[in-house]
XYZ file of N, CA and C in Angstrom:
456
model
N -136.561 -72.796 -9.225
C -136.729 -71.474 -9.812
C -137.951 -70.814 -9.172
N -137.794 -69.582 -8.705
C -138.932 -68.889 -8.080
C -140.020 -68.557 -9.101
N -141.243 -68.499 -8.619
C -142.344 -68.133 -9.514
C -142.332 -66.619 -9.717
N -142.729 -66.184 -10.893
C -142.710 -64.735 -11.159
C -143.809 -64.005 -10.390
N -143.436 -62.843 -9.865
C -144.441 -62.006 -9.206
C -144.593 -60.673 -9.932
N -143.522 -60.270 -10.632
C -143.558 -59.024 -11.416
C -143.036 -59.330 -12.820
N -143.866 -59.072 -13.818
C -143.510 -59.376 -15.207
C -143.477 -58.078 -16.008
N -142.360 -57.852 -16.686
C -142.209 -56.686 -17.561
C -142.568 -57.099 -18.979
N -143.424 -56.305 -19.618
C -143.873 -56.605 -20.978
C -143.580 -55.397 -21.870
N -142.406 -55.395 -22.519
C -142.105 -54.306 -23.452
C -142.986 -54.435 -24.701
N -143.575 -53.332 -25.130
C -144.434 -53.334 -26.319
C -144.046 -52.186 -27.234
N -144.143 -52.435 -28.532
C -143.829 -51.380 -29.500
C -145.087 -50.690 -30.018
N -146.253 -51.103 -29.502
C -147.557 -50.538 -29.887
C -147.872 -50.755 -31.364
N -147.226 -51.734 -31.955
C -147.502 -52.103 -33.343
C -148.416 -53.335 -33.334
N -148.739 -53.793 -34.531
C -149.521 -55.015 -34.677
C -148.801 -56.138 -33.942
N -149.500 -56.889 -33.149
C -148.882 -57.991 -32.413
C -148.677 -57.684 -30.937
N -148.684 -56.411 -30.542
C -148.500 -56.066 -29.131
C -149.603 -56.675 -28.268
N -150.813 -56.637 -28.759
C -151.952 -57.191 -27.999
C -151.767 -58.688 -27.768
N -151.242 -59.402 -28.759
C -151.000 -60.838 -28.623
C -149.996 -61.110 -27.509
N -148.930 -60.313 -27.466
C -147.904 -60.464 -26.441
C -148.505 -60.202 -25.052
N -149.291 -59.144 -24.943
C -149.906 -58.792 -23.661
C -150.872 -59.884 -23.207
N -151.701 -60.378 -24.125
C -152.653 -61.443 -23.777
C -151.918 -62.684 -23.268
N -150.808 -63.017 -23.909
C -150.012 -64.173 -23.478
C -149.457 -63.928 -22.070
N -148.938 -62.736 -21.832
C -148.369 -62.398 -20.523
C -149.442 -62.450 -19.432
N -150.651 -62.020 -19.750
C -151.752 -62.088 -18.784
C -152.041 -63.538 -18.420
N -152.123 -64.396 -19.428
C -152.383 -65.819 -19.172
C -151.274 -66.436 -18.330
N -150.054 -66.015 -18.570
C -148.907 -66.513 -17.818
C -148.928 -65.991 -16.375
N -149.313 -64.762 -16.171
C -149.305 -64.128 -14.852
C -150.425 -64.628 -13.944
N -151.565 -64.948 -14.526
C -152.763 -65.267 -13.737
C -152.535 -66.372 -12.690
N -151.989 -67.540 -13.036
C -151.851 -68.584 -12.007
C -150.861 -68.222 -10.887
N -149.962 -67.295 -11.141
C -148.972 -66.893 -10.139
C -149.390 -65.633 -9.369
N -150.552 -65.078 -9.702
C -150.983 -63.801 -9.129
C -149.916 -62.733 -9.320
N -149.278 -62.770 -10.460
C -148.216 -61.809 -10.777
C -148.823 -60.543 -11.369
N -148.091 -59.451 -11.233
C -148.522 -58.188 -11.842
C -147.718 -57.962 -13.121
N -148.315 -57.209 -14.029
C -147.651 -56.869 -15.296
C -147.373 -55.377 -15.338
N -146.253 -55.038 -15.960
C -145.994 -53.642 -16.267
C -145.677 -53.570 -17.756
N -146.499 -52.826 -18.489
C -146.255 -52.614 -19.906
C -145.264 -51.466 -20.046
N -144.289 -51.651 -20.908
C -143.270 -50.631 -21.125
C -143.188 -50.313 -22.605
N -143.319 -49.041 -22.920
C -143.087 -48.585 -24.291
C -141.919 -47.610 -24.255
N -140.987 -47.812 -25.161
C -139.813 -46.950 -25.231
C -139.841 -46.171 -26.532
N -139.644 -44.864 -26.415
C -139.559 -44.021 -27.601
C -138.108 -43.627 -27.796
N -137.600 -43.968 -28.963
C -136.228 -43.598 -29.287
C -136.252 -42.406 -30.233
N -135.639 -41.293 -29.824
C -135.638 -40.120 -30.703
C -134.956 -40.449 -32.034
N -135.502 -39.951 -33.132
C -134.853 -40.183 -34.426
C -133.435 -39.613 -34.409
N -132.524 -40.301 -35.047
C -131.125 -39.875 -35.058
C -130.892 -38.661 -35.955
N -131.805 -38.417 -36.868
C -131.598 -37.359 -37.850
C -132.356 -36.074 -37.536
N -133.107 -36.051 -36.414
C -133.816 -34.833 -36.024
C -133.652 -34.640 -34.516
N -133.569 -33.418 -34.108
C -133.461 -33.123 -32.678
C -134.800 -33.390 -31.998
N -134.809 -34.056 -30.820
C -136.073 -34.338 -30.140
C -136.792 -33.078 -29.675
N -136.063 -31.960 -29.586
C -136.721 -30.722 -29.168
C -137.222 -29.905 -30.362
N -137.179 -30.519 -31.558
C -137.741 -29.910 -32.754
C -139.205 -29.597 -32.478
N -139.654 -28.420 -32.851
C -141.039 -28.047 -32.598
C -141.945 -28.570 -33.702
N -143.060 -29.128 -33.270
C -144.063 -29.652 -34.188
C -145.265 -28.739 -34.054
N -145.790 -28.294 -35.184
C -146.947 -27.401 -35.134
C -147.910 -27.743 -36.260
N -149.153 -27.489 -36.004
C -150.200 -27.656 -37.007
C -151.200 -26.534 -36.780
N -151.998 -26.200 -37.796
C -152.975 -25.131 -37.613
C -153.879 -25.408 -36.407
N -154.000 -24.418 -35.531
C -154.837 -24.567 -34.350
C -154.127 -25.158 -33.144
N -152.899 -25.601 -33.301
C -152.127 -26.167 -32.185
C -151.080 -25.175 -31.749
N -150.701 -25.264 -30.503
C -149.531 -24.499 -30.094
C -148.322 -25.408 -30.327
N -147.209 -24.857 -30.764
C -146.038 -25.693 -31.053
C -145.555 -26.426 -29.798
N -145.173 -27.679 -29.978
C -144.579 -28.447 -28.895
C -143.479 -29.326 -29.449
N -142.622 -29.826 -28.583
C -141.473 -30.596 -29.050
C -141.921 -31.936 -29.628
N -141.090 -32.461 -30.524
C -141.340 -33.766 -31.127
C -141.429 -34.827 -30.032
N -140.558 -34.741 -29.043
C -140.564 -35.712 -27.943
C -141.885 -35.669 -27.185
N -142.353 -34.480 -26.848
C -143.612 -34.357 -26.108
C -144.779 -34.884 -26.947
N -144.788 -34.574 -28.230
C -145.848 -35.051 -29.118
C -145.859 -36.572 -29.183
N -144.677 -37.169 -29.373
C -144.570 -38.627 -29.477
C -144.967 -39.307 -28.167
N -144.506 -38.772 -27.042
C -144.819 -39.377 -25.748
C -146.292 -39.225 -25.395
N -146.890 -38.095 -25.714
C -148.320 -37.911 -25.469
C -149.142 -38.923 -26.275
N -148.783 -39.111 -27.533
C -149.497 -40.070 -28.385
C -149.332 -41.491 -27.850
N -148.115 -41.858 -27.462
C -147.864 -43.200 -26.926
C -148.607 -43.413 -25.605
N -148.620 -42.395 -24.752
C -149.312 -42.496 -23.455
C -150.806 -42.756 -23.678
N -151.404 -42.017 -24.606
C -152.827 -42.207 -24.892
C -153.089 -43.620 -25.413
N -152.212 -44.095 -26.288
C -152.373 -45.432 -26.851
C -152.228 -46.509 -25.773
N -151.250 -46.349 -24.893
C -151.057 -47.303 -23.790
C -152.261 -47.303 -22.850
N -152.736 -46.118 -22.490
C -153.884 -46.020 -21.583
C -155.119 -46.665 -22.206
N -155.338 -46.454 -23.486
C -156.481 -47.066 -24.170
C -156.341 -48.587 -24.200
N -155.131 -49.057 -24.427
C -154.876 -50.495 -24.468
C -155.137 -51.133 -23.106
N -154.654 -50.527 -22.044
C -154.863 -51.060 -20.693
C -156.350 -51.058 -20.336
N -157.041 -49.976 -20.685
C -158.481 -49.877 -20.401
C -159.255 -50.970 -21.154
N -158.846 -51.243 -22.375
C -159.494 -52.245 -23.214
C -159.283 -53.667 -22.676
N -158.186 -53.917 -21.981
C -157.852 -55.263 -21.513
C -158.807 -55.786 -20.450
N -159.190 -54.960 -19.495
C -160.067 -55.368 -18.401
C -159.616 -56.707 -17.820
N -158.387 -56.770 -17.393
C -157.786 -57.998 -16.905
C -157.968 -58.162 -15.411
N -157.966 -59.421 -14.961
C -158.009 -59.710 -13.529
C -156.601 -59.598 -12.927
N -155.607 -59.438 -13.771
C -154.215 -59.292 -13.352
C -153.912 -57.793 -13.228
N -153.235 -57.371 -12.150
C -152.876 -55.952 -12.036
C -151.923 -55.533 -13.166
N -152.278 -54.463 -13.866
C -151.457 -53.990 -14.984
C -151.174 -52.500 -14.809
N -149.893 -52.145 -14.903
C -149.484 -50.749 -14.930
C -148.755 -50.514 -16.242
N -148.462 -49.263 -16.522
C -147.736 -48.968 -17.756
C -146.801 -47.807 -17.521
N -145.774 -47.720 -18.367
C -144.826 -46.609 -18.276
C -144.183 -46.378 -19.633
N -143.671 -45.169 -19.779
C -142.967 -44.764 -20.994
C -141.541 -44.404 -20.618
N -140.611 -44.737 -21.502
C -139.210 -44.373 -21.327
C -138.710 -43.790 -22.636
N -137.705 -42.948 -22.548
C -137.070 -42.379 -23.728
C -135.664 -42.963 -23.817
N -135.281 -43.424 -24.989
C -133.932 -43.951 -25.179
C -133.924 -45.155 -26.088
N -132.752 -45.737 -26.217
C -132.606 -46.943 -27.049
C -133.390 -48.056 -26.369
N -134.283 -48.746 -27.091
C -135.182 -49.714 -26.464
C -134.498 -50.816 -25.654
N -133.480 -51.445 -26.201
C -132.817 -52.535 -25.480
C -132.262 -52.077 -24.145
N -131.565 -50.962 -24.154
C -130.977 -50.428 -22.918
C -132.062 -50.020 -21.925
N -133.131 -49.415 -22.409
C -134.219 -48.984 -21.530
C -134.912 -50.183 -20.886
N -135.156 -51.229 -21.650
C -135.797 -52.434 -21.114
C -134.928 -53.040 -20.018
N -133.640 -53.160 -20.282
C -132.720 -53.731 -19.294
C -132.659 -52.882 -18.023
N -132.610 -51.571 -18.190
C -132.548 -50.655 -17.049
C -133.812 -50.774 -16.187
N -134.974 -50.763 -16.830
C -136.247 -50.845 -16.103
C -136.388 -52.215 -15.433
N -136.017 -53.281 -16.140
C -136.136 -54.634 -15.586
C -135.312 -54.778 -14.318
N -134.092 -54.270 -14.342
C -133.222 -54.420 -13.182
C -133.634 -53.485 -12.041
N -133.874 -52.222 -12.352
C -134.219 -51.274 -11.283
C -135.594 -51.564 -10.680
N -136.484 -52.171 -11.465
C -137.833 -52.463 -10.977
C -137.973 -53.810 -10.312
N -136.903 -54.595 -10.294
C -136.949 -55.898 -9.644
C -137.893 -56.883 -10.310
N -137.942 -56.864 -11.628
C -138.826 -57.791 -12.342
C -138.239 -59.198 -12.352
N -139.123 -60.204 -12.296
C -138.724 -61.609 -12.265
C -138.681 -62.224 -13.659
N -139.364 -61.602 -14.609
C -139.503 -62.167 -15.942
C -139.783 -61.049 -16.932
N -139.256 -61.194 -18.138
C -139.560 -60.276 -19.238
C -140.248 -61.100 -20.314
N -141.401 -60.643 -20.759
C -142.122 -61.297 -21.862
C -142.188 -60.277 -22.983
N -141.566 -60.625 -24.122
C -141.518 -59.658 -25.225
C -141.626 -60.356 -26.569
N -142.000 -59.576 -27.561
C -142.115 -60.096 -28.912
C -140.812 -59.934 -29.667
N -140.680 -60.773 -30.684
C -139.565 -60.639 -31.615
C -140.123 -60.812 -33.020
N -139.627 -60.005 -33.931
C -140.116 -60.070 -35.305
C -139.380 -61.108 -36.128
N -138.263 -61.600 -35.631
C -137.520 -62.650 -36.319
C -136.914 -62.189 -37.637
N -136.480 -60.943 -37.697
C -135.869 -60.455 -38.942
C -134.542 -61.155 -39.177
N -134.194 -61.300 -40.420
C -132.945 -61.941 -40.797
C -132.223 -61.070 -41.817
N -130.960 -61.340 -41.983
C -130.179 -60.691 -43.036
C -130.044 -59.198 -42.853
N -130.173 -58.472 -43.972
C -129.976 -57.024 -43.978
C -130.940 -56.275 -43.054
N -132.247 -56.615 -43.022
C -133.129 -55.895 -42.096
C -132.667 -56.005 -40.641
N -132.177 -57.194 -40.252
C -131.708 -57.337 -38.866
C -130.437 -56.532 -38.650
N -129.569 -56.539 -39.652
C -128.326 -55.784 -39.541
C -128.619 -54.286 -39.405
N -129.563 -53.796 -40.192
C -129.885 -52.369 -40.171
C -130.724 -51.972 -38.955
N -131.677 -52.804 -38.572
C -132.594 -52.464 -37.491
C -132.137 -52.991 -36.138
N -131.227 -53.967 -36.159
C -130.775 -54.560 -34.907
C -131.840 -55.466 -34.336
N -131.553 -56.064 -33.229
C -132.527 -56.922 -32.582
C -132.601 -56.546 -31.111
N -133.666 -55.883 -30.757
C -133.872 -55.484 -29.368
C -133.955 -56.743 -28.506
N -134.711 -57.741 -28.970
C -134.861 -58.976 -28.202
C -133.508 -59.633 -27.946
N -132.652 -59.675 -28.950
C -131.336 -60.296 -28.790
C -130.510 -59.570 -27.736
N -130.552 -58.242 -27.748
C -129.820 -57.460 -26.740
C -130.338 -57.760 -25.337
N -131.649 -57.840 -25.200
C -132.247 -58.090 -23.892
C -131.915 -59.506 -23.416
N -132.045 -60.481 -24.286
C -131.747 -61.868 -23.926
C -130.300 -62.003 -23.458
N -129.391 -61.348 -24.166
C -127.966 -61.474 -23.855
C -127.576 -60.825 -22.531
N -128.318 -59.815 -22.077
C -127.871 -59.043 -20.914
C -128.826 -59.023 -19.722
N -129.999 -59.587 -19.859
C -130.994 -59.493 -18.777
C -130.566 -60.275 -17.543
N -130.919 -59.745 -16.384
C -130.624 -60.395 -15.104
C -131.668 -61.452 -14.746
N -132.783 -61.478 -15.494
C -133.865 -62.413 -15.214
C -134.220 -63.161 -16.506
N -135.021 -64.218 -16.409
C -135.416 -64.942 -17.623
C -136.189 -64.038 -18.596
N -136.030 -64.333 -19.882
C -136.716 -63.595 -20.942
C -137.462 -64.604 -21.801
N -138.745 -64.388 -21.958
C -139.573 -65.232 -22.821
C -139.893 -64.416 -24.062
N -139.484 -64.921 -25.216
C -139.792 -64.209 -26.457
C -140.851 -64.954 -27.236
N -141.723 -64.197 -27.861
C -142.792 -64.744 -28.687
C -142.657 -64.176 -30.072
N -142.716 -65.027 -31.070
C -142.581 -64.559 -32.447
C -143.838 -63.778 -32.861
N -143.614 -62.584 -33.368
C -144.703 -61.737 -33.873
C -144.526 -61.643 -35.382
N -145.370 -62.319 -36.142
C -145.213 -62.242 -37.598
C -145.464 -60.835 -38.119
N -144.661 -60.454 -39.105
C -144.826 -59.118 -39.694
C -146.022 -59.123 -40.623
N -146.724 -57.989 -40.645
C -147.866 -57.825 -41.547
C -147.364 -57.738 -42.977
N -148.071 -58.359 -43.854
C -147.699 -58.318 -45.284
C -148.417 -57.210 -45.979
C-alpha cells in the first residue's frame, strides 16, 4: 500500500474538529504528507440560499454568502492557530457533504480521507444520515474515521 502524500480532512467546524485535525497532522508528519481541510455548507432545504440576510448597519447579502464568509473566517483562524510543520490548505464547498467530500477527494487525487463520525444510532441517524457512511461506501481511497463524542 502506498504511503499517503495528500490527506483530505473534512471538518464540520463543530466541537471535535480540532481533535480530528490534530490526529491527521500526527498521521501526516512521518510521511511528509500535506493536509487539506474541507468544510461543506449545505443550503437549508426550507429556505432559498439566495435569501437576503440583513441587520442594522449591514448591507443585505445572500444567506449563502453570509454562511460561507463565516465558515471561511473560522477555517482561516483554525489553520492559523495550528502552526503545524505539515503543509495545510483549506477550502469550502457548497452542497451535500458526502457528495462534496467524494468529489473533492477524487478530483484532488487524495490518498487518504481522515474524518470524524458522531456514531449516531436509531432515529437521529435515520433523520440526519451518516456522512461518514456515505464516504466509506463510495470513496476511491482509504477512509479513516475517528469517533467524535457528542457534547452533553
